[in-house]
Amino acid sequence: MIEKQQPIVALGHSTKSKKVRPPRNNLLLSLKKNDLELNFYSSLDPEIMNKLLEKVLS
């Protein structure tokens, strides 16, 4: 039985935009002082991080 050949055609691409992911919450600083452990992440406001560091390190 002879099969009819079909032309090769490109598939249509979806017009939907890709799902946008929120930015990752990256670890910026991990600090251990005596029995205190602090982890600072990228979502933390830099001003708050500076205030905390000043209090902990002074």
PDB file of N, CA and C in Angstrom, residues 5-36:
ATOM      1  N   GLN A   5       2.356  11.209   0.675  1.00  0.00           N
ATOM      2  CA  GLN A   5       3.278  12.022   1.471  1.00  0.00           C
ATOM      3  C   GLN A   5       2.621  13.344   1.839  1.00  0.00           C
ATOM      4  N   GLN A   6       2.815  13.720   3.075  1.00  0.00           N
ATOM      5  CA  GLN A   6       2.267  14.981   3.581  1.00  0.00           C
ATOM      6  C   GLN A   6       3.395  16.010   3.669  1.00  0.00           C
ATOM      7  N   PRO A   7       3.110  17.278   3.343  1.00  0.00           N
ATOM      8  CA  PRO A   7       4.150  18.309   3.470  1.00  0.00           C
ATOM      9  C   PRO A   7       4.453  18.571   4.948  1.00  0.00           C
ATOM     10  N   ILE A   8       5.697  18.940   5.221  1.00  0.00           N
ATOM     11  CA  ILE A   8       6.103  19.276   6.587  1.00  0.00           C
ATOM     12  C   ILE A   8       5.809  20.755   6.803  1.00  0.00           C
ATOM     13  N   VAL A   9       5.045  21.052   7.836  1.00  0.00           N
ATOM     14  CA  VAL A   9       4.696  22.446   8.123  1.00  0.00           C
ATOM     15  C   VAL A   9       5.057  22.769   9.570  1.00  0.00           C
ATOM     16  N   ALA A  10       5.375  24.033   9.814  1.00  0.00           N
ATOM     17  CA  ALA A  10       5.714  24.478  11.172  1.00  0.00           C
ATOM     18  C   ALA A  10       4.451  24.575  12.005  1.00  0.00           C
ATOM     19  N   LEU A  11       4.581  24.223  13.259  1.00  0.00           N
ATOM     20  CA  LEU A  11       3.456  24.354  14.173  1.00  0.00           C
ATOM     21  C   LEU A  11       3.271  25.815  14.545  1.00  0.00           C
ATOM     22  N   GLY A  12       2.034  26.226  14.702  1.00  0.00           N
ATOM     23  CA  GLY A  12       1.769  27.601  15.121  1.00  0.00           C
ATOM     24  C   GLY A  12       2.176  27.796  16.568  1.00  0.00           C
ATOM     25  N   HIS A  13       2.766  28.937  16.870  1.00  0.00           N
ATOM     26  CA  HIS A  13       3.181  29.237  18.242  1.00  0.00           C
ATOM     27  C   HIS A  13       2.031  29.873  18.999  1.00  0.00           C
ATOM     28  N   SER A  14       1.946  29.573  20.262  1.00  0.00           N
ATOM     29  CA  SER A  14       0.908  30.136  21.117  1.00  0.00           C
ATOM     30  C   SER A  14       1.138  31.632  21.283  1.00  0.00           C
ATOM     31  N   THR A  15       0.072  32.393  21.272  1.00  0.00           N
ATOM     32  CA  THR A  15       0.200  33.842  21.448  1.00  0.00           C
ATOM     33  C   THR A  15       0.172  34.233  22.919  1.00  0.00           C
ATOM     34  N   LYS A  16      -0.039  33.257  23.803  1.00  0.00           N
ATOM     35  CA  LYS A  16      -0.045  33.544  25.236  1.00  0.00           C
ATOM     36  C   LYS A  16       1.372  33.886  25.694  1.00  0.00           C
ATOM     37  N   SER A  17       1.462  34.875  26.576  1.00  0.00           N
ATOM     38  CA  SER A  17       2.776  35.208  27.119  1.00  0.00           C
ATOM     39  C   SER A  17       3.146  34.174  28.180  1.00  0.00           C
ATOM     40  N   LYS A  18       4.448  34.015  28.372  1.00  0.00           N
ATOM     41  CA  LYS A  18       4.909  33.065  29.378  1.00  0.00           C
ATOM     42  C   LYS A  18       4.555  33.571  30.768  1.00  0.00           C
ATOM     43  N   LYS A  19       4.391  32.632  31.672  1.00  0.00           N
ATOM     44  CA  LYS A  19       4.076  32.981  33.052  1.00  0.00           C
ATOM     45  C   LYS A  19       5.270  33.719  33.656  1.00  0.00           C
ATOM     46  N   VAL A  20       5.005  34.880  34.193  1.00  0.00           N
ATOM     47  CA  VAL A  20       6.070  35.691  34.775  1.00  0.00           C
ATOM     48  C   VAL A  20       6.268  35.264  36.222  1.00  0.00           C
ATOM     49  N   ARG A  21       7.495  34.906  36.540  1.00  0.00           N
ATOM     50  CA  ARG A  21       7.820  34.499  37.913  1.00  0.00           C
ATOM     51  C   ARG A  21       8.279  35.714  38.705  1.00  0.00           C
ATOM     52  N   PRO A  22       7.931  35.746  39.973  1.00  0.00           N
ATOM     53  CA  PRO A  22       8.473  36.829  40.801  1.00  0.00           C
ATOM     54  C   PRO A  22       9.978  36.607  40.982  1.00  0.00           C
ATOM     55  N   PRO A  23      10.717  37.674  41.214  1.00  0.00           N
ATOM     56  CA  PRO A  23      12.163  37.498  41.400  1.00  0.00           C
ATOM     57  C   PRO A  23      12.450  36.622  42.608  1.00  0.00           C
ATOM     58  N   ARG A  24      13.554  35.921  42.550  1.00  0.00           N
ATOM     59  CA  ARG A  24      13.922  35.044  43.663  1.00  0.00           C
ATOM     60  C   ARG A  24      14.351  35.858  44.869  1.00  0.00           C
ATOM     61  N   ASN A  25      14.120  35.281  46.019  1.00  0.00           N
ATOM     62  CA  ASN A  25      14.504  35.908  47.275  1.00  0.00           C
ATOM     63  C   ASN A  25      15.873  35.345  47.654  1.00  0.00           C
ATOM     64  N   ASN A  26      16.921  35.964  47.160  1.00  0.00           N
ATOM     65  CA  ASN A  26      18.281  35.454  47.340  1.00  0.00           C
ATOM     66  C   ASN A  26      18.856  35.824  48.702  1.00  0.00           C
ATOM     67  N   LEU A  27      19.638  34.906  49.242  1.00  0.00           N
ATOM     68  CA  LEU A  27      20.330  35.147  50.506  1.00  0.00           C
ATOM     69  C   LEU A  27      21.481  36.118  50.252  1.00  0.00           C
ATOM     70  N   LEU A  28      21.466  37.247  50.964  1.00  0.00           N
ATOM     71  CA  LEU A  28      22.523  38.244  50.809  1.00  0.00           C
ATOM     72  C   LEU A  28      23.623  38.080  51.847  1.00  0.00           C
ATOM     73  N   LEU A  29      23.215  37.765  53.076  1.00  0.00           N
ATOM     74  CA  LEU A  29      24.186  37.703  54.165  1.00  0.00           C
ATOM     75  C   LEU A  29      23.705  36.736  55.232  1.00  0.00           C
ATOM     76  N   SER A  30      24.595  35.883  55.664  1.00  0.00           N
ATOM     77  CA  SER A  30      24.317  34.988  56.785  1.00  0.00           C
ATOM     78  C   SER A  30      25.329  35.327  57.870  1.00  0.00           C
ATOM     79  N   LEU A  31      24.831  35.701  59.027  1.00  0.00           N
ATOM     80  CA  LEU A  31      25.690  36.212  60.088  1.00  0.00           C
ATOM     81  C   LEU A  31      25.487  35.403  61.363  1.00  0.00           C
ATOM     82  N   LYS A  32      26.608  35.027  62.001  1.00  0.00           N
ATOM     83  CA  LYS A  32      26.543  34.336  63.289  1.00  0.00           C
ATOM     84  C   LYS A  32      27.414  35.106  64.268  1.00  0.00           C
ATOM     85  N   LYS A  33      26.810  35.487  65.378  1.00  0.00           N
ATOM     86  CA  LYS A  33      27.559  36.185  66.428  1.00  0.00           C
ATOM     87  C   LYS A  33      27.110  35.610  67.761  1.00  0.00           C
ATOM     88  N   ASN A  34      28.028  34.968  68.446  1.00  0.00           N
ATOM     89  CA  ASN A  34      27.720  34.253  69.693  1.00  0.00           C
ATOM     90  C   ASN A  34      26.605  33.247  69.431  1.00  0.00           C
ATOM     91  N   ASP A  35      25.488  33.372  70.120  1.00  0.00           N
ATOM     92  CA  ASP A  35      24.403  32.410  69.912  1.00  0.00           C
ATOM     93  C   ASP A  35      23.314  32.962  68.981  1.00  0.00           C
ATOM     94  N   LEU A  36      23.573  34.080  68.325  1.00  0.00           N
ATOM     95  CA  LEU A  36      22.608  34.710  67.425  1.00  0.00           C
ATOM     96  C   LEU A  36      22.951  34.390  65.971  1.00  0.00           C
TER      97      LEU A  36
END
